[in-house]
Amino acid sequence: VREKSPRMTDIDEIPASISTRSRNSAPTEDELKLDPTVWEVAPLFFLRMPHGGCFLPPAHIIQTVFLLIANFFIQAAYCWWAVGYIQKRSVSDDKIQAILIERLTKWHHFSNVHQPTMETMTVRTCNENIWTVLEDTYQETSSYLQGFSWEGSLPGRVMASLALLVWTLLMTGEIHRTTKISWIIAKMDRDSDHKVGTRIQTEKDKDTYVVTCMSRRSKLAIIFLVQLPRLLVAFGLLAVGLWFLGTTYQTEDLLLNAVAFQVIKDVDELLFDALAPTDLAHRISCVTLRSPRPEMVNNLYKTSSMWLSRLTFVVVVLISCNFAMLNTIQDTVQELSDNLCSKKQDFTWTQHPITNFPVIAELTTDNVKNDRLDETLCFYEAQYNMLQAYAGFSNTDDNTSSLINGSSSLCTNKTSCGSLSLNQFRSLANYDRENALADTQYCVDNIVALHMTKTACENHAKLGKVWNQIDKCHDVKPLFECQAAQCSLTEPKKFQDHRGRTSEYDLSPEWMQIFLDLCPKSAGLCDEARDQQSATTNQQSTTNNQQSTTNFQSTTPPTTTSNSRRLDSNTVAMWRGSDEGGTASAMDAKVRIERLERESTKLRQQLHEERLRTQGVVQRLENANADLARQLEELQKTVLTISSQMQKKATAAPTED
């Protein structure tokens, strides 16, 4: 029995601290102890005990074959998924161009400008003020392209190189072990009895099996059926892992993916630990492979050439990946970042109504201030505050809450307070501005909007003076007093002739439009819109009547002359009167139409006067209603005060007794 030193390990050389040889000498034999993995159980299929018989029972061989097949399919499935995932997530030129198109056509369009800040979606995305899919993409690209920082950040290329290094070292160890097992088996002495299998020398006290010889048939079977597939799987995992990590630009996923790939590499070990019998694990832990080392190889170990070869392999793989993948992904990520957030960001555009070509405007800070658009920011803030308050995300006072939910006594019209019914909501959503202004149900003063806007804008430096004079929509009416011979609210022309534009109030055209939209009824816009629509309808009716008259006249029979041919009886019969048999007179019809038009105009004037008188009565009733509401609130406060005083007196009386 050949003894096996208990200090032998599966390294290429024995450390000098535990070796009995001189420091300048090297071992003359290669020795490797098998690990409990599926791949390293396979060589035991061909081993025979010294006294005869197979080393592994048939049941263990069947189990090992099953685990080998399962290991192969699991690793192949992961590699197949990784290749498909790489192809799907690859950033192609078409995707990069699509992002640029999305940015220019959508992010910079005026409909997507953030009104409270007057910023485009590009500015908000690049400043990380909005949460979108492309904002996540920009964060990933900027993180990959960032430089060194003492705060713990590294460039994405450095992180990718570290991930590639970790994966290459893991797979280099696997490839080295596979080739070493193949080398030791190939250099073993041939079995003298030429039987299939091997002779095993045992040391019963230490329960150790040392394999020192093997037949040629067994060697070929192990190398081609076990070791070669294992080597191909190792190189396949190395290539797929390098491709996967080299094309990843999410820096937080690089090292995690490198470690995750190690799990795929260790599937054989996981399967063995989970499913292999305990006896099989014990047997493989006691097997050691040993073969003589040639003199030339021994000299290579002395000069550390074997270690340098592995180091060279790692360096070559990293350099190849750097030039083949990292340069490409760096350029791709840079182009992607440029299309997202480079060049001009603070411009917007809309489509010209006639040419359908883009019309561009700069959204710089100076332009916003010069056009006084910065004064309207609080109005858009008020819109958001209303939604926030209705959803319950902000604390509001009782007055604001009652206005929003429609329980306030000021909410005489439910379309201006609270929430609409679904039918009303759908009807209003399909209205355009012209139809909504002409509809008395929806053209009303919006009390909630006025209150929320005042709350958000009353502390503004230029608007505070105006808001101090406005408590309700009736107070907005003086802003739209005409300072010229004639004014129009439906076509205001920047409200140049209205009182709100004078130095007394000094409101911008945008704020005049806001006040007009908040209180269209009190400002007189609703009445003017309805009158204009009525006039348009009457004009169309008149045009239709004139067209009918023209058509009637065009069908009058022609007069005959002496040279004309006499009309036949059928033609004459067409123009007979129904009662008296006389010919129809076109002049009489025209006179009757003119008389009807005069009467219709007179009726319209009377109707307009009646409407004005009715509106005056309604306005007085609304004012009286508002006064009564205020008096009722004051009366309620007085009653509450008196009741609280009486309660205090009632509680104080027993104490005095």
XYZ file of C-alpha atoms in Angstrom:
657
model
C 0.000 0.000 0.000
C 1.356 3.378 -1.019
C 0.938 5.989 1.677
C -0.606 9.342 0.982
C 0.722 12.221 3.001
C -2.092 13.906 4.925
C -0.554 17.262 4.077
C -0.897 16.752 0.338
C -3.194 19.374 -1.289
C -4.580 19.899 -4.787
C -2.099 22.605 -5.703
C 0.604 22.495 -8.300
C 3.458 22.682 -5.856
C 3.845 21.730 -2.178
C 4.628 24.766 -0.010
C 8.142 24.811 1.369
C 6.843 24.996 4.944
C 5.316 21.505 4.718
C 7.600 19.863 2.143
C 10.340 17.386 3.104
C 12.229 18.120 -0.102
C 14.864 20.765 -0.491
C 13.857 24.274 -1.462
C 15.422 24.049 -4.922
C 13.706 20.752 -5.807
C 10.118 20.241 -7.036
C 7.680 17.314 -6.794
C 8.066 14.681 -9.476
C 4.394 13.695 -9.317
C 1.106 15.505 -9.941
C -1.556 14.884 -7.354
C -5.155 16.094 -7.168
C -7.923 15.313 -4.753
C -11.429 15.179 -6.250
C -14.106 17.588 -5.066
C -17.724 16.572 -4.369
C -19.217 17.863 -7.656
C -21.164 16.175 -10.440
C -18.373 16.663 -12.985
C -15.729 15.028 -10.791
C -17.881 12.021 -9.889
C -17.984 10.963 -13.549
C -14.359 9.619 -13.666
C -15.250 7.215 -10.871
C -17.488 5.277 -13.293
C -14.388 3.479 -14.633
C -12.632 2.723 -11.339
C -12.272 -0.793 -9.941
C -11.418 -1.838 -6.441
C -8.039 -3.643 -5.910
C -9.855 -6.845 -5.025
C -12.107 -6.527 -8.090
C -15.541 -5.029 -8.670
C -16.689 -1.501 -9.571
C -15.854 1.353 -7.243
C -19.383 2.820 -7.555
C -22.594 0.819 -7.248
C -24.896 0.869 -10.343
C -27.469 2.997 -8.461
C -24.874 5.711 -7.843
C -23.835 5.649 -11.498
C -27.450 6.120 -12.627
C -27.926 9.005 -10.182
C -24.726 10.668 -11.350
C -25.713 10.388 -15.013
C -29.064 12.013 -14.192
C -27.317 14.860 -12.334
C -24.896 15.363 -15.246
C -27.778 15.698 -17.708
C -29.654 18.068 -15.360
C -26.528 20.186 -14.861
C -25.935 20.442 -18.606
C -29.508 21.524 -19.387
C -29.654 24.037 -16.515
C -26.424 25.751 -17.555
C -27.427 25.644 -21.235
C -30.828 27.185 -20.409
C -29.191 30.051 -18.502
C -26.784 30.679 -21.368
C -29.663 30.635 -23.885
C -31.615 33.132 -21.783
C -28.572 35.380 -21.360
C -27.953 35.501 -25.123
C -31.598 36.379 -25.818
C -31.639 39.020 -23.078
C -28.472 40.635 -24.433
C -29.998 40.939 -27.882
C -33.272 42.399 -26.546
C -31.694 45.010 -24.286
C -29.024 46.085 -26.767
C -29.119 49.813 -27.511
C -29.292 49.967 -31.286
C -28.931 53.057 -33.466
C -32.674 53.012 -34.148
C -33.443 53.167 -30.417
C -31.006 56.026 -29.906
C -32.590 57.923 -32.791
C -36.074 57.156 -31.422
C -35.124 58.738 -28.090
C -34.008 61.908 -29.872
C -37.281 61.996 -31.830
C -39.246 61.504 -28.586
C -37.371 64.349 -26.946
C -37.751 66.890 -29.755
C -41.349 66.126 -30.736
C -42.861 65.460 -27.313
C -40.685 66.762 -24.487
C -40.280 70.217 -26.047
C -43.873 70.613 -27.244
C -45.719 73.441 -25.532
C -48.499 71.124 -24.361
C -45.939 69.282 -22.205
C -44.302 72.362 -20.685
C -44.571 72.333 -16.892
C -46.608 75.489 -16.344
C -45.782 76.072 -12.639
C -42.062 76.342 -13.493
C -42.193 77.021 -17.246
C -39.698 74.212 -17.843
C -39.675 71.649 -20.606
C -39.757 67.936 -19.890
C -36.142 67.789 -21.063
C -35.022 70.205 -18.359
C -37.055 68.422 -15.689
C -35.786 65.005 -16.781
C -32.147 66.045 -16.905
C -32.490 67.751 -13.501
C -34.128 64.570 -12.165
C -37.309 66.444 -11.204
C -39.644 64.004 -12.930
C -39.927 60.236 -12.700
C -40.208 58.552 -16.096
C -38.651 55.579 -17.846
C -36.311 57.841 -19.788
C -35.347 59.628 -16.561
C -34.185 56.249 -15.226
C -32.274 55.742 -18.472
C -30.595 59.121 -18.045
C -29.608 58.275 -14.475
C -28.056 55.027 -15.669
C -26.130 56.696 -18.491
C -24.893 59.556 -16.314
C -23.812 57.086 -13.637
C -21.870 55.091 -16.232
C -20.187 58.213 -17.668
C -19.339 59.877 -14.347
C -15.719 60.251 -13.229
C -13.866 59.427 -10.039
C -15.262 60.907 -6.854
C -14.235 60.763 -3.208
C -17.893 60.170 -2.393
C -17.518 56.571 -3.552
C -18.342 56.772 -7.253
C -16.320 55.122 -9.998
C -16.606 55.432 -13.786
C -18.809 52.813 -15.366
C -15.937 51.536 -17.468
C -13.887 50.822 -14.346
C -16.831 49.020 -12.750
C -17.317 46.969 -15.907
C -13.623 46.061 -15.936
C -13.827 44.904 -12.310
C -16.874 42.772 -13.089
C -15.119 41.235 -16.086
C -12.035 40.554 -13.956
C -14.071 38.776 -11.276
C -15.834 36.584 -13.826
C -12.630 35.810 -15.720
C -10.860 34.736 -12.511
C -13.770 32.465 -11.594
C -13.828 30.746 -14.961
C -10.014 30.589 -15.208
C -10.001 28.493 -12.049
C -12.646 26.178 -13.533
C -10.759 25.810 -16.829
C -7.449 25.207 -15.010
C -8.927 22.476 -12.837
C -10.539 20.751 -15.820
C -7.287 20.720 -17.805
C -5.298 19.555 -14.785
C -7.585 16.550 -14.186
C -7.291 15.666 -17.883
C -3.503 16.009 -17.732
C -3.136 13.774 -14.666
C -5.384 11.076 -16.140
C -3.559 11.190 -19.472
C -0.131 10.766 -17.802
C -1.150 7.825 -15.571
C 0.561 4.446 -16.069
C -1.333 1.958 -18.168
C -3.000 -0.839 -16.256
C -0.950 -4.010 -16.599
C -3.933 -6.379 -16.850
C -5.568 -4.259 -19.601
C -8.944 -4.547 -17.898
C -11.572 -1.895 -18.260
C -11.253 0.314 -15.235
C -8.365 1.043 -12.892
C -6.480 -0.421 -10.013
C -6.992 1.477 -6.757
C -4.373 1.452 -4.031
C -5.951 1.894 -0.652
C -4.894 2.910 2.796
C -7.580 1.425 5.019
C -6.583 3.223 8.187
C -7.019 6.604 6.548
C -9.779 5.417 4.184
C -7.960 6.837 1.169
C -8.086 5.668 -2.445
C -5.149 6.679 -4.646
C -5.545 6.194 -8.410
C -2.144 5.750 -10.063
C -2.857 3.727 -13.223
C -5.607 3.496 -15.826
C -6.154 1.716 -19.088
C -6.085 3.570 -22.387
C -9.758 2.848 -22.996
C -10.727 4.364 -19.654
C -8.561 7.421 -20.269
C -10.165 8.095 -23.660
C -13.655 7.590 -22.257
C -13.081 9.994 -19.347
C -11.363 12.671 -21.429
C -13.814 12.695 -24.368
C -17.058 11.948 -22.532
C -16.491 13.940 -19.342
C -13.585 16.365 -19.417
C -14.034 17.700 -22.948
C -17.767 18.541 -22.440
C -16.860 20.135 -19.109
C -14.193 22.263 -20.824
C -16.616 23.328 -23.573
C -19.245 24.295 -20.988
C -16.624 26.317 -19.093
C -15.549 28.242 -22.197
C -19.213 28.779 -23.149
C -20.039 30.195 -19.733
C -16.945 32.410 -19.890
C -17.924 33.823 -23.296
C -21.598 34.400 -22.411
C -20.697 35.963 -19.053
C -18.171 38.327 -20.630
C -20.683 39.311 -23.320
C -23.419 39.884 -20.737
C -21.258 41.979 -18.403
C -19.461 43.843 -21.175
C -22.726 45.145 -22.633
C -24.235 46.169 -19.272
C -24.219 49.927 -18.599
C -26.196 49.809 -15.338
C -23.302 50.186 -12.897
C -25.258 48.940 -9.894
C -25.899 45.631 -11.689
C -22.374 44.882 -12.880
C -20.832 43.253 -9.824
C -24.149 41.695 -8.823
C -24.428 40.033 -12.219
C -20.836 38.804 -11.990
C -21.563 37.117 -8.672
C -24.883 35.809 -10.007
C -23.077 34.079 -12.867
C -20.983 32.228 -10.315
C -24.183 30.509 -9.176
C -24.665 29.254 -12.740
C -21.089 27.979 -12.768
C -21.592 26.148 -9.467
C -24.812 24.385 -10.484
C -22.959 21.057 -10.580
C -21.818 21.507 -6.998
C -25.291 22.625 -5.868
C -26.914 19.602 -7.495
C -24.431 17.251 -5.862
C -24.875 18.791 -2.402
C -28.667 18.687 -2.667
C -29.352 15.360 -4.408
C -26.295 13.094 -4.190
C -26.342 10.228 -1.603
C -24.192 10.657 1.494
C -22.217 7.495 0.697
C -21.307 8.853 -2.747
C -20.096 12.134 -1.269
C -17.966 10.207 1.231
C -16.447 8.007 -1.473
C -15.428 10.874 -3.763
C -13.850 12.805 -0.898
C -11.480 9.844 -0.363
C -10.218 9.598 -3.974
C -6.913 11.137 -5.086
C -5.513 11.125 -8.629
C -1.728 10.792 -8.996
C 0.529 10.560 -12.035
C 4.266 11.088 -12.764
C 5.324 14.548 -13.889
C 7.626 14.795 -16.937
C 10.954 16.568 -16.516
C 10.042 19.338 -18.946
C 6.840 20.123 -17.066
C 8.749 19.966 -13.812
C 11.122 22.627 -15.126
C 8.153 24.818 -16.084
C 6.869 24.627 -12.527
C 10.298 25.603 -11.219
C 10.312 28.755 -13.342
C 6.668 29.640 -12.521
C 5.766 29.426 -16.205
C 2.461 27.712 -15.441
C 1.371 30.553 -13.170
C 2.436 33.119 -15.753
C 0.425 31.329 -18.435
C -2.758 31.683 -16.403
C -2.004 35.320 -15.688
C -1.422 35.913 -19.389
C -4.765 34.283 -20.185
C -6.586 36.615 -17.779
C -4.819 39.704 -19.155
C -5.512 38.760 -22.779
C -9.206 38.174 -22.043
C -9.563 41.562 -20.287
C -7.750 43.461 -23.045
C -9.856 41.772 -25.718
C -13.081 42.624 -23.900
C -11.928 46.213 -23.417
C -11.403 46.761 -27.141
C -14.257 44.553 -28.378
C -17.063 45.624 -26.031
C -16.197 48.385 -23.561
C -15.162 50.875 -26.255
C -18.411 50.232 -28.122
C -20.670 50.431 -25.076
C -18.884 53.621 -23.944
C -19.611 55.311 -27.274
C -23.190 54.024 -27.264
C -23.902 55.274 -23.750
C -22.322 58.645 -24.574
C -24.510 59.032 -27.664
C -27.561 57.983 -25.674
C -26.798 60.556 -22.984
C -26.240 63.269 -25.597
C -29.603 62.579 -27.234
C -31.295 62.779 -23.850
C -29.769 65.876 -22.265
C -27.278 67.669 -24.480
C -27.611 70.770 -26.675
C -30.533 73.198 -26.186
C -33.026 72.300 -23.476
C -34.958 75.514 -22.734
C -37.034 75.971 -25.878
C -40.571 74.980 -26.784
C -42.511 74.730 -30.009
C -46.003 74.435 -31.358
C -47.475 73.949 -34.796
C -48.348 76.939 -36.928
C -52.102 76.883 -37.674
C -51.567 77.699 -41.357
C -48.212 76.298 -42.456
C -48.253 73.362 -39.986
C -44.562 74.037 -39.417
C -42.946 74.335 -35.962
C -42.999 77.764 -34.317
C -40.270 78.031 -31.660
C -39.935 80.145 -28.510
C -37.154 80.346 -25.928
C -38.084 79.536 -22.327
C -35.135 81.308 -20.792
C -35.472 83.086 -17.465
C -35.164 86.520 -19.102
C -37.869 85.785 -21.657
C -40.229 84.504 -18.997
C -39.721 87.661 -16.914
C -39.939 90.029 -19.874
C -43.267 88.524 -20.951
C -44.461 88.559 -17.311
C -45.128 84.836 -17.472
C -43.473 84.393 -14.093
C -46.488 86.169 -12.564
C -48.787 83.311 -13.617
C -46.782 80.558 -11.921
C -48.838 80.823 -8.737
C -52.021 80.252 -10.764
C -50.779 76.858 -11.966
C -49.621 76.137 -8.442
C -53.198 76.779 -7.297
C -54.453 74.160 -9.775
C -52.151 71.561 -8.253
C -53.089 72.652 -4.723
C -56.752 72.052 -5.475
C -56.119 68.498 -6.681
C -53.868 67.878 -3.699
C -56.503 69.163 -1.273
C -59.348 67.190 -2.872
C -57.299 63.980 -2.741
C -56.539 64.580 0.938
C -52.785 65.139 0.660
C -52.758 68.606 2.217
C -54.275 70.220 5.289
C -56.799 72.935 4.422
C -59.060 75.146 6.492
C -62.767 74.474 6.874
C -63.755 77.174 4.369
C -61.567 75.688 1.624
C -62.717 72.153 2.379
C -66.397 73.144 2.239
C -65.861 74.908 -1.095
C -64.044 71.944 -2.608
C -66.577 69.338 -1.496
C -69.543 71.621 -2.324
C -71.000 71.905 1.196
C -70.439 75.657 1.527
C -73.435 78.002 1.531
C -71.747 79.969 -1.270
C -72.040 77.012 -3.636
C -75.415 77.956 -5.124
C -74.433 76.332 -8.432
C -73.103 72.785 -8.125
C -71.124 73.113 -11.353
C -68.805 75.629 -9.673
C -68.226 73.672 -6.436
C -67.737 70.086 -5.496
C -67.649 67.257 -8.012
C -69.862 66.809 -11.051
C -71.965 63.816 -11.875
C -70.544 61.501 -14.513
C -73.074 62.662 -17.105
C -72.224 66.327 -16.478
C -68.520 65.526 -16.510
C -68.739 63.709 -19.845
C -70.839 66.487 -21.337
C -68.391 69.169 -20.191
C -65.380 67.170 -21.377
C -66.796 67.122 -24.926
C -67.494 70.884 -24.957
C -65.286 73.392 -26.672
C -64.850 76.877 -25.245
C -67.438 78.506 -27.519
C -70.212 76.047 -26.662
C -69.373 76.083 -22.949
C -69.633 79.886 -22.838
C -73.019 79.789 -24.534
C -74.393 77.175 -22.112
C -75.926 78.765 -19.004
C -75.355 75.561 -17.032
C -71.566 75.699 -17.326
C -70.798 79.373 -17.932
C -70.812 80.366 -14.246
C -68.403 81.940 -11.784
C -65.984 79.381 -10.370
C -65.899 80.178 -6.674
C -63.460 77.381 -5.791
C -60.983 78.394 -8.471
C -61.093 82.031 -7.359
C -60.514 81.072 -3.717
C -57.638 78.677 -4.468
C -55.986 81.190 -6.805
C -56.224 83.976 -4.232
C -54.721 81.733 -1.549
C -51.749 80.931 -3.794
C -51.212 84.404 -5.289
C -52.225 86.978 -2.687
C -48.653 87.247 -1.360
C -47.196 87.945 -4.798
C -45.354 91.259 -4.928
C -47.150 92.604 -8.023
C -50.503 90.878 -7.532
C -51.086 91.457 -3.826
C -52.569 94.916 -4.453
C -55.197 93.459 -6.786
C -56.048 90.450 -4.663
C -56.598 92.641 -1.599
C -59.601 94.138 -3.433
C -61.093 90.818 -4.571
C -63.064 88.541 -2.258
C -65.716 87.259 -4.648
C -66.360 87.223 -8.373
C -68.494 90.365 -8.177
C -65.297 92.256 -7.272
C -63.719 91.214 -10.599
C -66.237 93.163 -12.657
C -64.435 96.549 -12.387
C -61.368 95.055 -14.084
C -63.324 94.676 -17.316
C -64.896 98.123 -17.460
C -64.436 99.425 -20.988
C -62.275 102.543 -21.286
C -63.046 103.057 -24.975
C -66.120 103.474 -27.154
C -66.533 99.742 -27.619
C -64.841 96.664 -26.103
C -65.142 92.969 -26.638
C -64.498 90.150 -24.200
C -64.736 87.346 -26.738
C -62.007 89.019 -28.830
C -60.186 91.074 -26.206
C -57.005 91.927 -28.180
C -54.871 91.779 -25.042
C -57.501 93.776 -23.094
C -55.926 97.078 -24.104
C -59.158 99.047 -23.576
C -60.122 97.540 -20.217
C -59.597 99.061 -16.802
C -57.501 96.174 -15.494
C -54.705 97.047 -17.946
C -54.416 100.626 -16.726
C -51.855 101.769 -14.197
C -54.485 101.445 -11.473
C -54.197 97.646 -11.559
C -51.350 97.039 -14.072
C -52.376 93.477 -14.852
C -50.735 91.515 -17.625
C -52.869 90.159 -20.495
C -52.383 86.656 -19.087
C -53.840 87.650 -15.717
C -56.723 89.504 -17.363
C -57.549 86.289 -19.202
C -57.259 84.301 -15.958
C -59.681 86.603 -14.135
C -62.039 86.500 -17.126
C -62.021 82.695 -17.118
C -62.448 82.467 -13.335
C -65.486 84.737 -13.286
C -66.972 84.776 -16.799
C -70.514 85.498 -15.632
C -69.674 88.485 -13.429
C -67.315 89.888 -16.052
C -70.050 89.724 -18.705
C -68.367 87.156 -20.942
C -71.266 84.697 -20.801
C -73.840 87.250 -21.967
C -71.607 88.524 -24.743
C -70.865 84.990 -25.931
C -74.573 84.086 -25.997
C -75.457 87.316 -27.831
C -72.709 86.700 -30.327
C -73.877 83.140 -30.897
C -77.464 84.364 -31.291
C -76.363 87.006 -33.776
C -74.404 84.426 -35.704
C -77.433 82.151 -35.796
C -79.686 85.005 -37.013
C -77.157 85.977 -39.639
C -77.055 82.435 -40.894
C -80.843 82.371 -40.947
C -80.941 85.620 -42.947
C -78.375 84.273 -45.353
C -80.441 81.154 -45.850
C -83.603 83.232 -46.492
C -81.787 85.378 -49.041
C -80.497 82.280 -50.713
C -84.017 80.891 -50.854
C -85.265 84.142 -52.434
C -82.504 84.053 -54.990
C -83.340 80.493 -55.872
C -87.038 81.417 -56.162
C -86.278 84.318 -58.475
C -84.003 82.202 -60.601
C -86.908 79.852 -61.333
C -89.241 82.691 -62.630
C -90.332 81.918 -66.236
C -88.704 84.118 -68.889
C -90.722 86.854 -70.635
C -91.545 86.306 -74.253
C -90.916 88.693 -77.150
C -92.416 88.984 -80.524
C -89.704 86.818 -81.941
C -89.995 84.264 -79.174
C -91.697 80.960 -79.520
C -95.122 80.747 -77.801
C -95.224 78.726 -74.548
C -96.986 75.449 -74.660
C -99.902 74.671 -72.349
C -97.813 72.597 -69.887
C -95.310 75.430 -69.283
C -98.113 77.910 -68.668
C -99.836 75.516 -66.269
C -96.707 75.370 -64.091
C -97.094 79.057 -63.200
C -100.827 79.121 -62.477
C -101.948 80.260 -59.017
C -103.572 77.734 -56.778
C -106.755 79.731 -56.028
C -107.363 82.470 -58.544
C -105.230 81.121 -61.372
C -103.066 84.276 -61.583
C -99.260 84.235 -62.060
C -97.018 84.306 -58.946
C -95.310 87.598 -58.278
C -91.653 87.509 -57.155
C -91.889 91.108 -55.949
C -94.718 90.288 -53.569
C -92.724 87.415 -52.098
C -89.713 89.689 -51.563
C -91.860 92.302 -49.798
C -93.325 89.692 -47.477
C -89.820 88.373 -46.601
C -88.560 91.894 -45.808
C -91.584 92.530 -43.571
C -90.924 89.264 -41.709
C -87.260 90.209 -41.228
C -88.216 93.590 -39.755
C -90.616 91.929 -37.359
C -87.984 89.347 -36.414
C -85.430 92.096 -35.697
C -87.935 93.945 -33.543
C -88.702 90.770 -31.598
C -84.983 90.150 -31.055
C -84.547 93.646 -29.679
C -87.461 93.158 -27.313
C -86.065 89.775 -26.265
C -82.650 91.328 -25.604
C -84.213 94.074 -23.473
C -86.198 91.507 -21.507
C -83.015 89.476 -21.001
C -81.167 92.531 -19.706
C -83.987 93.297 -17.259
C -84.046 89.643 -16.160
C -80.286 89.635 -15.651
C -80.539 92.772 -13.563
C -83.196 91.160 -11.393
C -81.124 87.982 -11.082
C -78.032 89.991 -10.162
C -79.953 91.871 -7.482
C -81.326 88.603 -6.153
C -77.832 87.096 -6.068
C -76.491 90.131 -4.223
C -79.381 89.921 -1.776
C -78.770 86.209 -1.366
C -75.067 86.847 -0.680
C -76.009 89.538 1.895
C -78.458 87.168 3.538
C -75.785 84.455 3.612
C -73.351 86.808 5.320
C -76.015 87.940 7.803
C -76.886 84.297 8.472
C -73.251 83.469 9.170
C -72.976 86.460 11.509
C -76.213 85.403 13.224
C -74.887 81.861 13.650
C -71.687 83.211 15.172
C -73.732 85.410 17.521
C -75.924 82.472 18.571
C -72.833 80.348 19.195
C -71.300 83.130 21.279
C -74.471 83.592 23.337
C -74.873 79.849 23.851
C -71.260 79.504 25.000
C -71.753 82.387 27.446
C -74.916 80.802 28.804
C -73.117 77.469 29.244
C -70.350 79.225 31.178
C -72.910 80.928 33.424
C -74.757 77.649 33.940
C -71.573 75.884 34.997
C -70.551 78.760 37.242
C -73.918 78.930 39.130
C -73.653 75.561 41.034
C -70.127 76.471 42.057
C -71.312 79.685 43.713
C -74.147 77.834 45.525
